Structures are given as structure tokens and as C-alpha cells.
CSV table of C-alpha atoms (C1' of nucleotides) in Angstrom, one decimal:
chain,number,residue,atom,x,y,z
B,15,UNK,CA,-21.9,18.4,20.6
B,16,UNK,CA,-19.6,15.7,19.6
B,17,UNK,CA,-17.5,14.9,22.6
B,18,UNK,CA,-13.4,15.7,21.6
B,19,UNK,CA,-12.0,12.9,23.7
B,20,UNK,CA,-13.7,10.1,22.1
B,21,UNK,CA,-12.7,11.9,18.4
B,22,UNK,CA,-9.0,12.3,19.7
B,23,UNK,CA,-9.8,8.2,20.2
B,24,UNK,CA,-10.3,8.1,16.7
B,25,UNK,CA,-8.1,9.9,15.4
B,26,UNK,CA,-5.2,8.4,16.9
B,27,UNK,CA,-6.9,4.8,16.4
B,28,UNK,CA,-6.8,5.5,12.6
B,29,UNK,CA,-3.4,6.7,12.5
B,30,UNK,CA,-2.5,3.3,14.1
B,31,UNK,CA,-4.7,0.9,12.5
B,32,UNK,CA,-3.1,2.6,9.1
B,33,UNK,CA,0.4,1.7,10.1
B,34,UNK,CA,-0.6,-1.7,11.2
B,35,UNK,CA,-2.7,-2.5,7.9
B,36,UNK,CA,-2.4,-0.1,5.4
B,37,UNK,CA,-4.9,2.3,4.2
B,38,UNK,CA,-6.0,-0.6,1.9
B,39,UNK,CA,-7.0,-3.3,4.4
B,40,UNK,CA,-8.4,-0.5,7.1
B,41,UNK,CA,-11.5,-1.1,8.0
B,42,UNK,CA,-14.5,1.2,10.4
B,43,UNK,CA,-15.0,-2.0,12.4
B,44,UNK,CA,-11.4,-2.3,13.3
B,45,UNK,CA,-11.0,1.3,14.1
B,46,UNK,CA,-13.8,1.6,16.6
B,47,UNK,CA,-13.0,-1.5,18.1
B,48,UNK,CA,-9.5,0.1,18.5
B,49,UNK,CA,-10.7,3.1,19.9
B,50,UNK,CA,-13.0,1.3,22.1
B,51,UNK,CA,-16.0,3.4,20.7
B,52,UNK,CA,-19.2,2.8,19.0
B,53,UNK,CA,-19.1,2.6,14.9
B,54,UNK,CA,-22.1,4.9,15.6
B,55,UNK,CA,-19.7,7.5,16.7
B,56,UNK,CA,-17.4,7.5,13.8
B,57,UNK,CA,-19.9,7.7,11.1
B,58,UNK,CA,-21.7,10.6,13.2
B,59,UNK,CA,-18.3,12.4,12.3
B,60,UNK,CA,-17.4,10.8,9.1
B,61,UNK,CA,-19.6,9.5,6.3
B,62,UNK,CA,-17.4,6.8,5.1
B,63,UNK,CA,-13.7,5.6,5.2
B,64,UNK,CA,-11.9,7.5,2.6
B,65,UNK,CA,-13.1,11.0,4.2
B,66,UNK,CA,-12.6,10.0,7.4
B,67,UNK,CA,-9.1,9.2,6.3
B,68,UNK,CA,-8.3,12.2,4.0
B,69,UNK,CA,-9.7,14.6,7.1
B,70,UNK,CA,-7.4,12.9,9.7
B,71,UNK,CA,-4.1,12.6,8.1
B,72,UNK,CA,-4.3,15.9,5.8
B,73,UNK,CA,-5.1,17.8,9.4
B,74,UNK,CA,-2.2,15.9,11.0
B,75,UNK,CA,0.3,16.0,7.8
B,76,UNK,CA,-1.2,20.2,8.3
B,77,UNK,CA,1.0,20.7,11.0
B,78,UNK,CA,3.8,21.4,8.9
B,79,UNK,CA,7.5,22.3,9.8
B,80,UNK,CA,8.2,25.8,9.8
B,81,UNK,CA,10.9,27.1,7.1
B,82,UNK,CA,14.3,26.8,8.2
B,83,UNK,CA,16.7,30.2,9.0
B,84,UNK,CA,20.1,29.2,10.2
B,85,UNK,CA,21.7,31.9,8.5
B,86,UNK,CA,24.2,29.5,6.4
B,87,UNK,CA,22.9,27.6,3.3
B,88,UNK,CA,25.1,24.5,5.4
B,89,UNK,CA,22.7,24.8,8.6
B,90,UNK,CA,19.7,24.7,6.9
B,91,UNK,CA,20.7,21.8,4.9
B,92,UNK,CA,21.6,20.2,8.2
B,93,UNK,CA,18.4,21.0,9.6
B,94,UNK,CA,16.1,19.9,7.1
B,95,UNK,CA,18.0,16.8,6.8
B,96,UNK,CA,17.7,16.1,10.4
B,97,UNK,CA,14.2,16.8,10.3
B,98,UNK,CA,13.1,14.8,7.7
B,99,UNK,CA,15.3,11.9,9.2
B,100,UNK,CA,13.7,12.1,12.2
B,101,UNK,CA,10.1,12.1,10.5
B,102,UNK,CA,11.0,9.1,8.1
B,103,UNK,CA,12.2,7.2,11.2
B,104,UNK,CA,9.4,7.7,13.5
B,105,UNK,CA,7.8,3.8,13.8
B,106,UNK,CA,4.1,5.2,12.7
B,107,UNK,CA,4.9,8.1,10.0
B,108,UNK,CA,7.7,5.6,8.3
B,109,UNK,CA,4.5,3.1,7.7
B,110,UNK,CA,2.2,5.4,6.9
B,111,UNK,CA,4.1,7.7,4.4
B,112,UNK,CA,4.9,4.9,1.8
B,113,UNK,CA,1.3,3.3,2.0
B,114,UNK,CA,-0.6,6.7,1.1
B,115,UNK,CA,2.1,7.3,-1.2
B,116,UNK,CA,1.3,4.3,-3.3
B,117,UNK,CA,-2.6,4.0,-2.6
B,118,UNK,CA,-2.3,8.0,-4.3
B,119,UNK,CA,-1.3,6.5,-7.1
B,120,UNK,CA,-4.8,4.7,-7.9
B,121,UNK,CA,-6.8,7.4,-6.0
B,122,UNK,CA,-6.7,10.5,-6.8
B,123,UNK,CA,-8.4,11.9,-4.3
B,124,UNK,CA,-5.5,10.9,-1.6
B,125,UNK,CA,-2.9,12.5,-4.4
B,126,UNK,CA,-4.6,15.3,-4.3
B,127,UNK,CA,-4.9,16.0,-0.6
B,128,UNK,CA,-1.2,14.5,-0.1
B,129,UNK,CA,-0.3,16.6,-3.0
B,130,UNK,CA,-1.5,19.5,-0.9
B,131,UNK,CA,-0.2,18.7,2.1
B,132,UNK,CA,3.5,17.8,1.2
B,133,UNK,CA,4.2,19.1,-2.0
B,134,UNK,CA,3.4,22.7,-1.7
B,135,UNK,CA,5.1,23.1,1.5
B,136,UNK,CA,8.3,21.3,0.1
B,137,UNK,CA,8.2,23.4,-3.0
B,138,UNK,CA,8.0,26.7,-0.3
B,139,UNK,CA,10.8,25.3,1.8
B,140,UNK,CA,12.9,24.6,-1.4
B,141,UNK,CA,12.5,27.9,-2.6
B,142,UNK,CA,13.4,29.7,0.5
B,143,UNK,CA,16.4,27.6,1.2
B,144,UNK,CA,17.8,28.0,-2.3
B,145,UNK,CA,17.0,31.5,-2.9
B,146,UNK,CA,18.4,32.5,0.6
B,147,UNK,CA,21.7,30.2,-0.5
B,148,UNK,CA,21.7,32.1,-3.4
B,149,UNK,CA,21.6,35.7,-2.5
B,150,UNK,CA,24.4,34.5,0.1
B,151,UNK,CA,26.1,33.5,-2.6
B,152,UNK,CA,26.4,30.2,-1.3
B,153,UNK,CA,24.8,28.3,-4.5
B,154,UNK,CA,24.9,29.9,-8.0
B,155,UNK,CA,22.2,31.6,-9.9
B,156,UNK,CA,19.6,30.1,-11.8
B,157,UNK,CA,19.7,27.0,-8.9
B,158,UNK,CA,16.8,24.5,-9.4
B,159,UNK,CA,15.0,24.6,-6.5
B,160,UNK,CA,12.7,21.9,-7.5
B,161,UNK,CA,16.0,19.8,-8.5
B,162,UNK,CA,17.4,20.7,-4.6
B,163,UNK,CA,14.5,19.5,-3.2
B,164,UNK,CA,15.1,16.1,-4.9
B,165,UNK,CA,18.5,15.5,-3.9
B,166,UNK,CA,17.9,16.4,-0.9
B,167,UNK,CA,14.7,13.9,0.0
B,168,UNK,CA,14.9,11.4,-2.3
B,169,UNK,CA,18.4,9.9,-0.7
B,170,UNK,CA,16.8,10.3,2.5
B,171,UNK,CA,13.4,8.8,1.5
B,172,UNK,CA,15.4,6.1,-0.5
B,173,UNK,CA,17.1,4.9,2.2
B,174,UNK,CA,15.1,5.2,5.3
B,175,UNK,CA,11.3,4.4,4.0
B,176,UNK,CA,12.8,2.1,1.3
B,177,UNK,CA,15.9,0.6,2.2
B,178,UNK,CA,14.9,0.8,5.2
B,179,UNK,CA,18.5,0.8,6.7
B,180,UNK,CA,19.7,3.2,9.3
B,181,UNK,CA,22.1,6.0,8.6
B,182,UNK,CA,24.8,6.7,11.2
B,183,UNK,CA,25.7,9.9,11.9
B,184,UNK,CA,28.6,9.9,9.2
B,185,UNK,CA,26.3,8.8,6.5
B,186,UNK,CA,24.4,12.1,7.2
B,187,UNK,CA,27.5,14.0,6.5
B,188,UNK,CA,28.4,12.4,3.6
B,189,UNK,CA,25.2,13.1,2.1
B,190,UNK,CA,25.1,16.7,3.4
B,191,UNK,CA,28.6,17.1,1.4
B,192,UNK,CA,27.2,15.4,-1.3
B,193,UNK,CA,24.0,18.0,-1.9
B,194,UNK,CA,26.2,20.6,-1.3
B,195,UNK,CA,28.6,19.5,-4.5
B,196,UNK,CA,26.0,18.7,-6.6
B,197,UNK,CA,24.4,22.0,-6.0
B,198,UNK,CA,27.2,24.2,-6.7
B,199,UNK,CA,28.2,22.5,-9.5
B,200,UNK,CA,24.7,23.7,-11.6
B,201,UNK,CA,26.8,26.4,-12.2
B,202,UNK,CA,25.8,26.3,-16.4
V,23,UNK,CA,0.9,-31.5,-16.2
V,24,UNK,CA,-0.6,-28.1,-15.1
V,25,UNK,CA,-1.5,-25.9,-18.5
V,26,UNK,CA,1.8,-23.5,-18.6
V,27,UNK,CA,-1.1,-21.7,-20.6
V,28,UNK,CA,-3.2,-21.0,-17.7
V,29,UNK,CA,-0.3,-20.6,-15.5
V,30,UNK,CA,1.0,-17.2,-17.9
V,31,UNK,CA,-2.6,-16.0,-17.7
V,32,UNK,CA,-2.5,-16.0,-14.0
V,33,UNK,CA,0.5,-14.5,-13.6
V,34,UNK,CA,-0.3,-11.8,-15.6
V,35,UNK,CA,-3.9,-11.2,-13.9
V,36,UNK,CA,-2.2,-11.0,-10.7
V,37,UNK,CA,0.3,-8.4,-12.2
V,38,UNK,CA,-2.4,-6.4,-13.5
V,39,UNK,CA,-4.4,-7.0,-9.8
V,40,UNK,CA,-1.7,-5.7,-8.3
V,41,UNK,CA,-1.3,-2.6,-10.0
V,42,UNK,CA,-4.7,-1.7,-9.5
V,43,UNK,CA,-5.7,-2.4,-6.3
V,44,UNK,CA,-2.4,-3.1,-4.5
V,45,UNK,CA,-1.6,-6.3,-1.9
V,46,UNK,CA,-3.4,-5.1,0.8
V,47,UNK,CA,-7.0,-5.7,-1.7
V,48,UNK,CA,-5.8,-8.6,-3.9
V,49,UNK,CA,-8.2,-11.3,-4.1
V,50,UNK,CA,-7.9,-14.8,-5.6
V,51,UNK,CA,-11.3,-14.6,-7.0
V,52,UNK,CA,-10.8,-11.3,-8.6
V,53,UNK,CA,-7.3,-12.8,-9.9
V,54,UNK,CA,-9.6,-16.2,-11.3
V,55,UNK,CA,-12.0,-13.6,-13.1
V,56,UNK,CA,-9.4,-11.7,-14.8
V,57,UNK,CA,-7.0,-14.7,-15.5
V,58,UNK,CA,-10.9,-16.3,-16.8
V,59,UNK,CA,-9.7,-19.3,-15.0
V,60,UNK,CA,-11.3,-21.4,-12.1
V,61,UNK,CA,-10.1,-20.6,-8.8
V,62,UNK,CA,-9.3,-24.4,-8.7
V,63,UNK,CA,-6.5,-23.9,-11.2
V,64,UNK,CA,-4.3,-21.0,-8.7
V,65,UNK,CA,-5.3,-23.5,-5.8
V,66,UNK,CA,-3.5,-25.8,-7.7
V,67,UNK,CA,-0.5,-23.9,-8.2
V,68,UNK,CA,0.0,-22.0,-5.1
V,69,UNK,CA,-1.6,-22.9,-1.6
V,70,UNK,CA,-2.9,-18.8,-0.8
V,71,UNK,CA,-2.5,-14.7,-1.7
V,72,UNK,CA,0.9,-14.2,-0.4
V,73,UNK,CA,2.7,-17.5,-1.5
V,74,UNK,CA,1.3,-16.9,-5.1
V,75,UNK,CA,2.4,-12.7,-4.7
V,76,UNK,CA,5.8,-13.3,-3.7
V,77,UNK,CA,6.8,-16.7,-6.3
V,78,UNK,CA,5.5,-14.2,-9.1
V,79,UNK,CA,6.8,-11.1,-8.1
V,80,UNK,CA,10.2,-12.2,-7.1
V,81,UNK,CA,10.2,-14.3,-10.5
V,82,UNK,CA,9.5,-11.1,-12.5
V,83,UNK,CA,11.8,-9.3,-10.4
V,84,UNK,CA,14.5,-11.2,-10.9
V,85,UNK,CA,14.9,-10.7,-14.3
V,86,UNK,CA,17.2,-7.8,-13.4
V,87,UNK,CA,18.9,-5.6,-15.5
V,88,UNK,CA,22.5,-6.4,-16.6
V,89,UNK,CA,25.5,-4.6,-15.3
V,90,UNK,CA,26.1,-1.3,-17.5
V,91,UNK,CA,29.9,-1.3,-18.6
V,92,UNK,CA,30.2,1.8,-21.2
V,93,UNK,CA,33.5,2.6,-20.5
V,94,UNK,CA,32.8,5.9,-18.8
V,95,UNK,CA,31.3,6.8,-15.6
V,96,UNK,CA,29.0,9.4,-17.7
V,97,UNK,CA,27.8,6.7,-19.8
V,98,UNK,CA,27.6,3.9,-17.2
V,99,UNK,CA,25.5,6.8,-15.4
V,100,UNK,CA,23.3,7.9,-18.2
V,101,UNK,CA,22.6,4.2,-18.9
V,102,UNK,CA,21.8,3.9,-15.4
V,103,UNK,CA,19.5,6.5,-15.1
V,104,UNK,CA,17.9,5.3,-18.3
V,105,UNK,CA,16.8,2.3,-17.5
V,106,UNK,CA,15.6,3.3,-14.0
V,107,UNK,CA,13.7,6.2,-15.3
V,108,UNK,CA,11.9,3.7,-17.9
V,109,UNK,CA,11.3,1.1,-15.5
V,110,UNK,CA,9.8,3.5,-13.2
V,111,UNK,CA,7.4,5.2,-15.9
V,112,UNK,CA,5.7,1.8,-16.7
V,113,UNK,CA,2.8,2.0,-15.9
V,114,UNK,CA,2.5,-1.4,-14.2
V,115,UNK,CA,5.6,-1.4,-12.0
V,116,UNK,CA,5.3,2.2,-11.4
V,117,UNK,CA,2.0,1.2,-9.3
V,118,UNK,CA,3.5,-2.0,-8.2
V,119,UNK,CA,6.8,-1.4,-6.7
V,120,UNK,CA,5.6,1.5,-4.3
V,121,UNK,CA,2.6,-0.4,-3.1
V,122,UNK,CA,5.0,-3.9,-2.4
V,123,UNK,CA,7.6,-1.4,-1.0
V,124,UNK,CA,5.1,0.1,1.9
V,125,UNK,CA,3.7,-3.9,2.4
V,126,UNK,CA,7.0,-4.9,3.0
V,127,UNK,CA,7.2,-2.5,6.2
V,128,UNK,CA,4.5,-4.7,7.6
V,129,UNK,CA,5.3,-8.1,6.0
V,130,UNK,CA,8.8,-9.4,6.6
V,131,UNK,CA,8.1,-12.4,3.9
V,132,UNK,CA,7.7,-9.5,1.3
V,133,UNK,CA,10.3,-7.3,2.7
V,134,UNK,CA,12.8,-10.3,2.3
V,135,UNK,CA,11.7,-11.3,-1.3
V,136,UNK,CA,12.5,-7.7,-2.2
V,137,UNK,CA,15.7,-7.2,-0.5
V,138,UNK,CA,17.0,-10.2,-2.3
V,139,UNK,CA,15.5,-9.4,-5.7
V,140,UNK,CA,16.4,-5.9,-5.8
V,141,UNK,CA,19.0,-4.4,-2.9
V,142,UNK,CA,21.0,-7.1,-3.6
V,143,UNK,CA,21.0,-6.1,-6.9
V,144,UNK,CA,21.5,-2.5,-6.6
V,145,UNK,CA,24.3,-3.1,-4.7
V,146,UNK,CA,26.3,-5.0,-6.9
V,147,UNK,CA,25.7,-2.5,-9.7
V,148,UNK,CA,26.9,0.3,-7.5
V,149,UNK,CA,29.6,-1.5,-6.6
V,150,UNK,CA,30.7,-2.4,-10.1
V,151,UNK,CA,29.9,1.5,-11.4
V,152,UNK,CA,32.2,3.3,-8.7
V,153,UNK,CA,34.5,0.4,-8.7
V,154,UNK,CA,35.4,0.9,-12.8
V,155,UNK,CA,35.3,4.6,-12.1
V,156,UNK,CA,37.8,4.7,-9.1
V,157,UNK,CA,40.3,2.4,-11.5
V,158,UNK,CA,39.8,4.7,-14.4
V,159,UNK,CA,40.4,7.7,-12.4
V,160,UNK,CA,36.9,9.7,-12.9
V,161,UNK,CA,36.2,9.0,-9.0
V,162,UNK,CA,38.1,9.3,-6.1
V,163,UNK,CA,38.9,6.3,-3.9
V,164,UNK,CA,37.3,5.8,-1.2
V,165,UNK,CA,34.2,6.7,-2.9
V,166,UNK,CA,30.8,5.2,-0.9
V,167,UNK,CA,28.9,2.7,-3.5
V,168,UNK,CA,26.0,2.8,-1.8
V,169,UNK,CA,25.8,6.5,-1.1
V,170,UNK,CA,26.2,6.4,-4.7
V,171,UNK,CA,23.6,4.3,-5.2
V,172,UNK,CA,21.2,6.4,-2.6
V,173,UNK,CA,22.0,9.4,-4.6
V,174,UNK,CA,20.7,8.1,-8.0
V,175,UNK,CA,18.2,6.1,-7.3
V,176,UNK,CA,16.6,8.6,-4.8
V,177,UNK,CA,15.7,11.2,-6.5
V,178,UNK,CA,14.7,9.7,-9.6
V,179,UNK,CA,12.1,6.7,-7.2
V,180,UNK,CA,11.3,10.0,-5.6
V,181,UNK,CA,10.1,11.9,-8.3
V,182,UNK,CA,8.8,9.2,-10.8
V,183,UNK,CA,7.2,7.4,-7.7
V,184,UNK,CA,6.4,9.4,-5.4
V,185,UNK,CA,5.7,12.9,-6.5
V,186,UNK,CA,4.9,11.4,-9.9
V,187,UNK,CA,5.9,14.6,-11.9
V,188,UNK,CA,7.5,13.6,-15.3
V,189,UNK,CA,11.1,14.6,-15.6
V,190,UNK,CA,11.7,16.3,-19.4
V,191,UNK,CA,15.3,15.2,-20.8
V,192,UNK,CA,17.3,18.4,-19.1
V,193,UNK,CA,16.1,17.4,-16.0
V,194,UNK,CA,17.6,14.2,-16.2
V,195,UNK,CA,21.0,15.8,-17.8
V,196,UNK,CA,20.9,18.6,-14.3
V,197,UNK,CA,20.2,15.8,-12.2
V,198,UNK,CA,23.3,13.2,-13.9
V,199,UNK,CA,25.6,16.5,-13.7
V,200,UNK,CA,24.2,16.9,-9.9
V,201,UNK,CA,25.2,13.3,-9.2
V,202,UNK,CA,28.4,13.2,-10.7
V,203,UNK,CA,29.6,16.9,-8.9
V,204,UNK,CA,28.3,15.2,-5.5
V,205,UNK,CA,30.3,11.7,-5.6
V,206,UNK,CA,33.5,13.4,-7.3
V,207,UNK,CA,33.3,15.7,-4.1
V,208,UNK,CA,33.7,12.6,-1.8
V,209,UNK,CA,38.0,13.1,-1.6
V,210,UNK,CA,38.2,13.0,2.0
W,22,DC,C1',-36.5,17.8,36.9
W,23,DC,C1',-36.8,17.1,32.3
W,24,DA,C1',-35.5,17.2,27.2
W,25,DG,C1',-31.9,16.4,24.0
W,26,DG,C1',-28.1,14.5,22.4
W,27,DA,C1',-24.0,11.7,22.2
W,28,DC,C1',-22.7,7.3,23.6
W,29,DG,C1',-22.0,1.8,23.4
W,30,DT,C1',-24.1,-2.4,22.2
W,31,DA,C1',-26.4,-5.4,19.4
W,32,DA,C1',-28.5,-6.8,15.5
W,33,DC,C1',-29.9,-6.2,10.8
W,34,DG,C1',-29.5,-7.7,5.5
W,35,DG,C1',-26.2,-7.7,2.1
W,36,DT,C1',-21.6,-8.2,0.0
W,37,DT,C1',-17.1,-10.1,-0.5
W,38,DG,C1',-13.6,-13.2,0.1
W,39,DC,C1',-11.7,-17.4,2.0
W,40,DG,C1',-10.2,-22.3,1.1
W,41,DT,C1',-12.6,-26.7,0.0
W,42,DT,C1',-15.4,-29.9,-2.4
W,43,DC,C1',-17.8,-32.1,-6.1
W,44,DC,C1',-19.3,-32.3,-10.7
W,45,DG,C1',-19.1,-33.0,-15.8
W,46,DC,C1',-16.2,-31.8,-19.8
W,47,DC,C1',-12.4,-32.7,-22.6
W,48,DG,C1',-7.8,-33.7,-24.4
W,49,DT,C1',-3.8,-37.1,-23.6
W,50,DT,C1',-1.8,-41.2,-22.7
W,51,DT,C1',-1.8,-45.9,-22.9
P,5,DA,C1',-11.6,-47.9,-25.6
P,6,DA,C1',-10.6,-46.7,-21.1
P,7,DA,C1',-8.2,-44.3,-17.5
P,8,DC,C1',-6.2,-40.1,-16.1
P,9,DG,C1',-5.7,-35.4,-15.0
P,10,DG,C1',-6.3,-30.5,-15.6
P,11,DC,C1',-10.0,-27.6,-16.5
P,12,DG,C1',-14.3,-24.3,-15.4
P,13,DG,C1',-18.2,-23.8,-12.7
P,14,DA,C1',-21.0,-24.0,-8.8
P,15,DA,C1',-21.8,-24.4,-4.3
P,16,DC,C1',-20.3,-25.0,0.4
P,17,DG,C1',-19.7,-23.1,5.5
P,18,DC,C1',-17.3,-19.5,7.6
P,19,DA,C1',-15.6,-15.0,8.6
P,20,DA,C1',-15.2,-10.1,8.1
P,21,DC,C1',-17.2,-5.7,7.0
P,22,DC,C1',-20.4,-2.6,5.1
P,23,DG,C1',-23.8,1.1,6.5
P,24,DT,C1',-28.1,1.4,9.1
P,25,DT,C1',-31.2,1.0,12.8
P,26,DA,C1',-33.2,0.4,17.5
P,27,DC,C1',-32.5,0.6,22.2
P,28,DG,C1',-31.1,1.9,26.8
P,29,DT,C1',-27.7,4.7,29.4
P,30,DC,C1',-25.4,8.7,30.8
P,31,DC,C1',-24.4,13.6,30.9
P,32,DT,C1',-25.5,18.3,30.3
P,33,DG,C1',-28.2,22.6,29.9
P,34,DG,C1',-32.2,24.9,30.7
DNA sequence: CCAGGACGTAACGGTTGCGTTCCGCCGTTT
DNA sequence: AAACGGCGGAACGCAACCGTTACGTCCTGG
């Protein structure tokens, strides 16, 4: 039986050694070194790097927010976009993110699993909070919830994994306003 | 007198390098064999890998787009959104600005080059585009350029870039209607 | 008390890349 | 005609990693 402790090593040694180098540069040496384990171990579990990566980070991007049910179309959108501000600003998650993001672009193996891992659950979540808008009557029919989703995380992503400058508090409002707006205004 | 020549067929190698296997992988020698050029000639030119990345990349990048004046906000905005959504759908830069964007989190000498080639940039056009709207009445003062900016720029890097799903022409109208709704609601 | 298995360490041969050096070729300049 | 300088090519020593293997240790279950 493998032993967990030294794959928990592992595990969080990749996520690290991804932030600090990039899924590019990564390498089994530095990993193991990191973890302070054998490179024996890691390919006992894991039969070369691009698996081993794809297994760790679609389990840990897996553990996926739950939908959001404030009761107002206003809370939710406050609560998503405090979540995913909170995500993009964590140190490890805000490096991470943007390098799989671009190595998907030339692999599609990565696009796939990230594809899987993000994308389906944002599509879910922008359903829900649209179509629970709507039947408040907080958004008008025929809403995009695909064209939601993008207001909402794109400003966010833009400026906090891009930009890369903070947003105070009254920032966040702004933007909150500004979704709302431009979602009832699809009106047509 | 280095062979200007040589010099154009390096540069582009290294764009093309770039694109397909991203910083973090970028070596000279691969760069020589594409440019078919001695790896004498880039040692003559530049001194290593990141000098050589960031005199190119921020030479490229600099030849930035011209302030849009239409004489509307709609058209100042379509143009906008235009010439983002092209740039963004080359094939090259689509591949090359996400990667540089997630190196730059690591590498302060490439976060730097970028800041000044493009957020510099981006902030004088948002500037300029609410600024000529305010005057001509179309937004209300007070109006936040660079939450402007966020909220056109987001969505569009975050669907051509990073979900990578082509947007179809009434996409783009939704999304300009979106935008304009969301920064004419900004009265307070 | 012993077998099995997971472990770390060390070494393997092979590949890739670094940045440097030296060579001979060739077009310019003088 | 000769000197110069950029060029490609080849090779250098060095370092990092690859994926694999052999070995000795330690822990656990039977």
C-alpha cells in the first residue's frame, strides 16, 4: 500500500513547485526534492509528469464551490464575486490559474481536464443564478447565462490574475452595480 | 554591421518559439534552428533568453493600437472591441500574451515590460473613451475609466483567452449593449 | 519471526540546453 | 589585394533532468 502521507508530500509539493515555475519548467527531480521523497515514489504513483499533474490539480480544482442560494439575484452576485476574489487572490491559485490556462492552449489534454473542471461547473452556476434571477423577476427573460458568466469573471479575472492590482472594497461594488446594469438591460 | 536580415529572422523564430512552447521552454538553440541561424549571431545580439524575450516582445508590443475617436461612445466602443477581439484571435498572440501574462507573476522584469507596454496603454485609451463620452453627454461624470476598461477588456481576454470559445457577431453586439447599460448605470 | 512492500539514496546512460570558443567562408571596405 | 567583420557550424565543459535500476532500511501483517 502506498503510504498517504508521503502522496499528500507530493501533492502539495507539485502544487508549489507549479506556482514557483510554471507547469512548463516543473520538473520530477525538483518535486521530490521538495517533498523530501524518493523520485522512486512519485513514479510508483504516477507514470510521468503530465499525468501526475492533470490527476493532482483536476482532483484539487474537483473540490468545487457549491451553487450559491441567497434568495436575491444581488446576494448571489455578491457571493460569487467574493468568492472568486478570494480564489484569484490566494498567493498559490493566482499563479497557478493563469499558467495552466495558457499551457491549455498548446496541450490539449490540460484544456480538456481544465475544461472539465472549471467550465462545466461555471456554466451550472451561471445557469442557476440567472434562471433563479429570472423567475424572481430580477433579470429579464431570455438572459444569457453564458454572457452573465462573462461579465461577471472576466472583470474579476482581468484585473486580479492580469492586472494584477487589488480591488478595494468600493471597486467591488462598482462592479457588482455594473453586472447588475448590464444584465437587465438584455431586455431585447 | 549585424545583418538586419538575420536579425528579422530571429525575431520572428522567437515569436513563433514562443507561441508554441511558451517562456518557461524557450531555448536559444531551438530559436537558432528555426531562425536557420548560428547561435553565434543571437549571442551577438542579446547576451541570454530573457534579455532577447523582453527587447522583442516589448518592441512588438509597442506598436500599440491608436486612440479610437469615432465621435460616439458606440462606435469608439465597437472599434474597441474590434480590434481587441482580432488581436486576441491571432493565432500567435492569442498563445503568446496568456503565457507572458502568467510568467510575469513570477518574473518582475517581464511583469514590468508588460505593464509599460500594455496597462499603460489601456489606460490612456480608457481614459480618452469615457473622457469624450462624459463631454458629449453619453456617460455620466464621474464615470470610473478603468472600471471601464475592466469591463471590456475582461470578458472579451476571458473568453477569447481563456475559455477560448469563439464569440459569433451577436455575441459581441449583447456583450457592447451589456457594457454600455453597466457604465451608463454608474450616476452615483 | 519472517516475507513483502514502500521507502530513500545513489548511480546509470542518454538527452537537452547553456554560454563560449575556434574555425573557415564570404561579402565589404579600403 | 588585403584587412575586417558577420556569418554558420562544430565542439567544448558544465549542469539539469529524464526514466530506470539496484541496494539496503524500515514497517507491517501473517
Amino acid at each position: 500500500m502506498l503510504r498517504s502521507d508521503i502522496t499528500v508530500a507530493i501533492r502539495d509539493a507539485v502544487m508549489h513547485e507549479l506556482a514557483e515555475v510554471g507547469y512548463g519548467r516543473l520538473s520530477i527531480e525538483a518535486v521530490a526534492r521538495r517533498a523530501g521523497v524518493g523520485k522512486t515514489a512519485i513514479y510508483r504513483r504516477w507514470s510521468n509528469k503530465l499525468e501526475m499533474v492533470l490527476e493532482i490539480v483536476s482532483d484539487v480544482a474537483g473540490r468545487s464551490v457549491p451553487l450559491p442560494d441567497t434568495g436575491s439575484f444581488a446576494g448571489d452576485l455578491q457571493l460569487i464575486m467574493m468568492i472568486v476574489s478570494r480564489a484569484l487572490q490566494h498567493r498559490i491559485a493566482s499563479q497557478i490559474i493563469p499558467d495552466l490556462m495558457a499551457e491549455a492552449a498548446r496541450n490539449p489534454q490540460i484544456a480538456e481536464t481544465l475544461q472539465k473542471a472549471l467550465r462545466t461547473h461555471q456554466q451550472a452556476v451561471g445557469e442557476k443564478l440567472v434562471g433563479s434571477a429570472v423567475t424572481r423577476g430580477e433579470l429579464p427573460e431570455g438572459t444569457d447565462p453564458d454572457l452573465a458568466v462573462d461579465l461577471i469573471l472576466g472583470p474579476l479575472y482581468w484585473r486580479l490574475a492580469v492586472s494584477r492590482t487589488k480591488p478595494d472594497g468600493a471597486y467591488l461594488e462598482k462592479l457588482m452595480a455594473a453586472v447588475t446594469a448590464a444584465l437587465r438591460s438584455t431586455a431585447n
